[in-house]
């Protein structure tokens, strides 16, 4: 009889955990409407398409600049932008304006409640990242301490 009760309790807990896990896993789906999610997907697809279109317009010389590891990222970006043709600059400007229009259209659909939820989500993410950095530093300190102890044992 006891084992049946324990089994039922464990099963109920497992079902409860599963339901909670499903609620947590939905993130953006909880904040945005299905239409807004579609808008975000369309925006992402447009950005990807624009990026591919622009990459296909790059010359071999420009590709060599991008792959040159001797230059810093900033120097590569400056050298690359200096080598752009008028057509490439026009493509970039058209891409920027298209993405800006999509973002503005999306922002117009966001309610105040959604803005608040997004703000809270950003705060949680920043907090998690901060915690991760702290953990990383703690692990680094532990590794150093272990190395010191090993050296003392050997020495």
XYZ file of N, CA and C in Angstrom:
465
model
N 0.820 -1.188 0.000
C 0.000 0.000 0.000
C 0.876 1.268 0.000
N 1.952 1.203 0.813
C 2.855 2.343 0.884
C 3.507 2.614 -0.463
N 3.903 1.568 -1.144
C 4.581 1.742 -2.431
C 3.647 2.350 -3.467
N 2.364 2.024 -3.385
C 1.387 2.603 -4.308
C 1.259 4.098 -4.057
N 1.183 4.475 -2.791
C 1.074 5.899 -2.442
C 2.316 6.662 -2.897
N 3.476 6.076 -2.631
C 4.731 6.729 -3.012
C 4.813 6.859 -4.533
N 4.405 5.824 -5.236
C 4.418 5.863 -6.695
C 3.489 6.942 -7.218
N 2.284 7.041 -6.621
C 1.333 8.078 -7.040
C 1.877 9.473 -6.768
N 2.503 9.641 -5.634
C 3.073 10.958 -5.285
C 4.183 11.319 -6.266
N 5.055 10.359 -6.542
C 6.141 10.619 -7.495
C 5.608 10.923 -8.892
N 4.570 10.197 -9.303
C 3.975 10.451 -10.616
C 3.362 11.850 -10.670
N 2.676 12.249 -9.606
C 2.073 13.584 -9.561
C 3.154 14.660 -9.612
N 4.251 14.430 -8.903
C 5.348 15.402 -8.918
C 5.965 15.501 -10.307
N 6.121 14.348 -10.956
C 6.707 14.342 -12.302
C 5.816 15.099 -13.282
N 4.507 14.885 -13.199
C 3.574 15.590 -14.075
C 3.627 17.085 -13.793
N 3.693 17.452 -12.529
C 3.792 18.866 -12.159
C 5.068 19.493 -12.688
N 6.185 18.779 -12.574
C 7.458 19.281 -13.089
C 7.418 19.447 -14.595
N 6.787 18.502 -15.275
C 6.680 18.567 -16.731
C 5.870 19.786 -17.150
N 4.779 20.062 -16.444
C 3.932 21.217 -16.775
C 4.690 22.515 -16.550
N 5.437 22.595 -15.460
C 6.227 23.797 -15.170
C 7.314 23.968 -16.213
N 7.963 22.884 -16.594
C 9.022 22.950 -17.592
C 8.480 23.437 -18.923
N 7.278 23.029 -19.281
C 6.680 23.492 -20.532
C 6.403 24.985 -20.470
N 5.934 25.478 -19.328
C 5.654 26.905 -19.185
C 6.929 27.724 -19.329
N 8.019 27.270 -18.741
C 9.274 28.009 -18.781
C 9.898 27.987 -20.170
N 9.706 26.920 -20.912
C 10.378 26.750 -22.190
C 9.829 27.660 -23.275
N 8.717 28.328 -23.026
C 8.078 29.058 -24.098
C 8.618 30.469 -24.302
N 9.339 31.049 -23.377
C 9.999 32.341 -23.536
C 9.290 33.368 -24.395
N 9.757 33.511 -25.640
C 9.215 34.514 -26.553
C 7.752 34.247 -26.890
N 7.369 32.966 -26.946
C 5.990 32.640 -27.310
C 5.011 33.180 -26.283
N 5.466 33.341 -25.032
C 4.602 33.906 -24.003
C 4.422 35.411 -24.187
N 5.434 36.055 -24.706
C 5.409 37.516 -24.825
C 4.716 37.968 -26.100
N 5.065 37.360 -27.223
C 4.579 37.822 -28.522
C 3.368 37.028 -28.999
N 2.569 37.683 -29.832
C 1.443 37.010 -30.478
C 1.982 36.212 -31.667
N 1.212 35.261 -32.180
C 1.686 34.499 -33.348
C 2.001 35.400 -34.552
N 1.231 36.471 -34.729
C 1.499 37.394 -35.846
C 2.843 38.086 -35.659
N 3.123 38.465 -34.413
C 4.393 39.136 -34.142
C 5.573 38.176 -34.340
N 5.380 36.934 -33.968
C 6.437 35.940 -34.170
C 6.701 35.773 -35.657
N 5.649 35.762 -36.458
C 5.807 35.668 -37.910
C 6.539 36.893 -38.452
N 6.227 38.067 -37.889
C 6.929 39.283 -38.317
C 8.419 39.174 -38.014
N 8.752 38.645 -36.827
C 10.155 38.478 -36.458
C 10.856 37.489 -37.390
N 10.160 36.407 -37.715
C 10.743 35.425 -38.635
C 10.973 36.029 -40.015
N 10.008 36.838 -40.473
C 10.154 37.483 -41.778
C 11.324 38.462 -41.763
N 11.460 39.184 -40.658
C 12.568 40.130 -40.517
C 13.902 39.396 -40.556
N 13.984 38.280 -39.831
C 15.215 37.501 -39.800
C 15.543 36.941 -41.185
N 14.516 36.459 -41.894
C 14.720 35.912 -43.243
C 15.179 37.005 -44.201
N 14.594 38.205 -44.074
C 14.984 39.316 -44.937
C 16.444 39.697 -44.690
N 16.837 39.725 -43.424
C 18.228 40.050 -43.099
C 19.176 39.019 -43.701
N 18.800 37.753 -43.583
C 19.635 36.679 -44.114
C 19.755 36.790 -45.635
N 18.633 37.035 -46.278
C 18.617 37.171 -47.739
C 19.457 38.368 -48.183
N 19.301 39.487 -47.485
C 20.074 40.686 -47.818
C 21.571 40.440 -47.642
N 21.925 39.735 -46.567
C 23.334 39.445 -46.308
C 23.922 38.588 -47.431
N 23.160 37.566 -47.847
C 23.633 36.699 -48.933
C 23.764 37.468 -50.246
N 22.795 38.339 -50.503
C 22.844 39.154 -51.724
C 24.081 40.040 -51.717
N 24.359 40.639 -50.573
C 25.517 41.520 -50.484
C 26.811 40.726 -50.607
N 26.883 39.574 -49.937
C 28.100 38.753 -50.014
C 28.395 38.319 -51.446
N 27.346 38.058 -52.208
C 27.562 37.626 -53.593
C 28.088 38.764 -54.461
N 27.921 40.009 -54.006
C 28.414 41.143 -54.789
C 29.872 41.489 -54.467
N 30.465 40.835 -53.474
C 31.849 41.135 -53.096
C 32.832 40.588 -54.123
N 33.872 41.368 -54.375
C 34.911 40.944 -55.312
C 35.917 40.058 -54.582
N 36.813 39.446 -55.337
C 37.847 38.594 -54.737
C 38.750 39.411 -53.816
N 39.034 40.637 -54.222
C 39.875 41.523 -53.411
C 39.203 41.823 -52.067
N 37.900 42.085 -52.114
C 37.157 42.369 -50.883
C 37.069 41.134 -49.986
N 36.901 39.971 -50.583
C 36.887 38.728 -49.806
C 38.239 38.492 -49.137
N 39.320 38.838 -49.850
C 40.668 38.697 -49.282
C 40.841 39.622 -48.083
N 40.288 40.816 -48.167
C 40.347 41.761 -47.040
C 39.614 41.169 -45.835
N 38.439 40.579 -46.094
C 37.651 39.998 -45.004
C 38.371 38.829 -44.334
N 39.145 38.081 -45.084
C 39.807 36.892 -44.552
C 41.202 37.177 -44.016
N 41.678 38.406 -44.160
C 43.011 38.777 -43.697
C 43.026 38.854 -42.170
N 43.667 37.876 -41.541
C 43.711 37.800 -40.077
C 44.778 38.714 -39.470
N 45.645 39.260 -40.317
C 46.691 40.158 -39.819
C 46.106 41.495 -39.387
N 44.984 41.884 -39.987
C 44.323 43.141 -39.641
C 43.381 42.936 -38.463
N 43.216 43.988 -37.667
C 42.229 43.908 -36.593
C 40.828 43.998 -37.209
N 39.821 43.682 -36.415
C 38.450 43.734 -36.937
C 38.117 45.136 -37.439
N 38.530 46.123 -36.673
C 38.235 47.517 -37.048
C 38.943 47.879 -38.353
N 40.205 47.490 -38.475
C 40.974 47.787 -39.693
C 40.366 47.066 -40.901
N 39.928 45.811 -40.694
C 39.275 45.074 -41.788
C 38.002 45.776 -42.230
N 37.200 46.188 -41.254
C 35.937 46.866 -41.568
C 36.190 48.154 -42.342
N 37.180 48.934 -41.905
C 37.498 50.193 -42.578
C 38.021 49.955 -43.998
N 38.914 48.993 -44.139
C 39.470 48.691 -45.459
C 38.382 48.174 -46.398
N 37.503 47.360 -45.877
C 36.426 46.808 -46.684
C 35.453 47.898 -47.122
N 35.048 48.749 -46.169
C 34.089 49.802 -46.527
C 34.696 50.816 -47.493
N 36.009 51.015 -47.421
C 36.674 51.923 -48.356
C 36.691 51.351 -49.775
N 36.612 50.028 -49.869
C 36.680 49.397 -51.186
C 35.303 49.171 -51.825
N 34.231 49.543 -51.136
C 32.885 49.327 -51.684
C 32.634 50.178 -52.915
N 31.959 49.587 -53.884
C 31.557 50.329 -55.084
C 30.246 51.065 -54.771
N 29.840 51.950 -55.682
C 28.592 52.683 -55.480
C 27.402 51.731 -55.437
N 27.449 50.702 -56.252
C 26.371 49.710 -56.265
C 26.258 48.977 -54.934
N 27.398 48.629 -54.371
C 27.399 47.932 -53.092
C 26.895 48.843 -51.969
N 27.294 50.114 -52.041
C 26.805 51.071 -51.042
C 25.294 51.231 -51.146
N 24.787 51.232 -52.369
C 23.338 51.343 -52.581
C 22.616 50.113 -52.035
N 23.204 48.939 -52.251
C 22.610 47.708 -51.716
C 22.551 47.775 -50.194
N 23.639 48.206 -49.579
C 23.683 48.293 -48.115
C 22.633 49.265 -47.592
N 22.512 50.408 -48.242
C 21.538 51.411 -47.800
C 20.111 50.890 -47.966
N 19.847 50.204 -49.073
C 18.517 49.627 -49.297
C 18.220 48.564 -48.240
N 19.216 47.759 -47.908
C 19.043 46.741 -46.877
C 18.730 47.375 -45.525
N 19.472 48.414 -45.183
C 19.244 49.106 -43.909
C 17.834 49.676 -43.832
N 17.414 50.325 -44.901
C 16.082 50.939 -44.883
C 14.985 49.880 -44.827
N 15.178 48.746 -45.512
C 14.187 47.665 -45.474
C 14.052 47.090 -44.063
N 15.187 46.830 -43.428
C 15.173 46.275 -42.072
C 14.593 47.284 -41.090
N 14.925 48.556 -41.258
C 14.373 49.595 -40.383
C 12.860 49.646 -40.506
N 12.349 49.547 -41.723
C 10.899 49.565 -41.934
C 10.235 48.358 -41.268
N 10.857 47.188 -41.378
C 10.317 45.989 -40.743
C 10.316 46.120 -39.216
N 11.395 46.654 -38.668
C 11.483 46.845 -37.218
C 10.445 47.850 -36.729
N 10.293 48.938 -37.459
C 9.301 49.940 -37.074
C 7.892 49.370 -37.109
N 7.608 48.562 -38.134
C 6.285 47.929 -38.232
C 6.072 46.982 -37.056
N 7.112 46.259 -36.662
C 6.997 45.342 -35.522
C 6.784 46.122 -34.238
N 7.573 47.177 -34.053
C 7.455 47.976 -32.820
C 6.068 48.591 -32.675
N 5.433 48.902 -33.795
C 4.098 49.499 -33.746
C 3.057 48.512 -33.213
N 3.338 47.215 -33.292
C 2.374 46.211 -32.834
C 2.547 45.836 -31.367
N 3.622 46.283 -30.742
C 3.922 45.889 -29.363
C 3.087 46.722 -28.384
N 2.454 46.029 -27.435
C 1.651 46.698 -26.410
C 2.535 47.093 -25.230
N 2.001 47.904 -24.340
C 2.757 48.315 -23.155
C 3.083 47.114 -22.263
N 2.144 46.194 -22.171
C 2.369 44.995 -21.368
C 3.522 44.174 -21.939
N 3.559 44.053 -23.253
C 4.648 43.315 -23.900
C 5.979 44.022 -23.674
N 5.964 45.354 -23.727
C 7.197 46.105 -23.476
C 7.720 45.811 -22.075
N 6.804 45.766 -21.113
C 7.186 45.483 -19.731
C 7.755 44.062 -19.609
N 7.109 43.104 -20.242
C 7.592 41.718 -20.209
C 8.967 41.605 -20.854
N 9.167 42.321 -21.953
C 10.460 42.303 -22.630
C 11.544 42.905 -21.742
N 11.191 43.981 -21.048
C 12.140 44.643 -20.152
C 12.564 43.688 -19.033
N 11.575 42.989 -18.458
C 11.870 42.030 -17.398
C 12.738 40.887 -17.916
N 12.446 40.441 -19.121
C 13.217 39.345 -19.728
C 14.673 39.765 -19.934
N 14.861 41.019 -20.405
C 16.229 41.524 -20.593
C 16.978 41.587 -19.267
N 16.292 42.038 -18.210
C 16.924 42.118 -16.883
C 17.362 40.731 -16.417
N 16.487 39.739 -16.604
C 16.823 38.368 -16.199
C 18.028 37.862 -16.970
N 18.058 38.166 -18.278
C 19.179 37.712 -19.100
C 20.484 38.358 -18.635
N 20.448 39.653 -18.343
C 21.652 40.345 -17.881
C 22.128 39.745 -16.562
N 21.156 39.442 -15.702
C 21.498 38.860 -14.409
C 22.141 37.491 -14.600
N 21.583 36.670 -15.493
C 22.152 35.347 -15.768
C 23.561 35.460 -16.314
N 23.760 36.400 -17.227
C 25.089 36.586 -17.820
C 26.082 37.014 -16.749
N 25.631 37.917 -15.872
C 26.487 38.350 -14.773
C 26.851 37.195 -13.860
N 25.863 36.352 -13.565
C 26.126 35.176 -12.728
C 27.091 34.229 -13.408
N 26.948 34.076 -14.712
C 27.848 33.195 -15.453
C 29.274 33.718 -15.396
N 29.437 35.029 -15.502
C 30.774 35.618 -15.428
C 31.378 35.394 -14.050
N 30.537 35.556 -13.000
C 31.022 35.321 -11.644
C 31.456 33.869 -11.469
N 30.660 32.956 -11.978
C 31.000 31.528 -11.873
C 32.291 31.232 -12.610
N 32.458 31.842 -13.753
C 33.665 31.627 -14.544
C 34.897 32.092 -13.765
N 34.780 33.255 -13.113
C 35.887 33.774 -12.315
C 36.180 32.858 -11.132
N 35.113 32.340 -10.493
C 35.302 31.434 -9.364
C 36.022 30.158 -9.805
N 35.625 29.623 -10.948
C 36.278 28.420 -11.459
C 37.748 28.676 -11.758
N 38.020 29.856 -12.310
C 39.400 30.221 -12.626
C 40.235 30.284 -11.340
N 39.669 30.890 -10.291
C 40.367 30.971 -9.007
C 40.609 29.578 -8.430
N 39.591 28.711 -8.520
C 39.751 27.348 -8.004
C 40.861 26.609 -8.732
N 40.915 26.751 -10.059
C 41.962 26.100 -10.834
C 43.344 26.587 -10.396
N 43.451 27.911 -10.188
C 44.730 28.472 -9.748
C 45.113 27.944 -8.374
N 44.117 27.850 -7.482
C 44.391 27.323 -6.146
C 44.840 25.869 -6.209
N 44.215 25.088 -7.062
C 44.590 23.678 -7.215
C 46.020 23.573 -7.730
N 46.373 24.408 -8.692
C 47.727 24.401 -9.239
C 48.746 24.745 -8.151
N 48.412 25.751 -7.313
C 49.317 26.155 -6.240
C 49.522 25.001 -5.236
N 48.407 24.329 -4.893
C 48.496 23.208 -3.948
C 49.340 22.070 -4.509
N 49.186 21.803 -5.800
C 49.985 20.750 -6.428
C 51.466 21.081 -6.405
N 51.772 22.352 -6.658
C 53.169 22.786 -6.632
C 53.751 22.661 -5.229
N 52.948 22.985 -4.208
C 53.430 22.866 -2.820
C 53.695 21.420 -2.467
N 52.831 20.502 -2.932
C 53.021 19.087 -2.644
C 54.288 18.559 -3.299
N 54.539 18.982 -4.538
C 55.715 18.520 -5.255
C 56.992 19.129 -4.699
N 56.893 20.402 -4.321
C 58.072 21.156 -3.892
C 58.426 20.914 -2.490
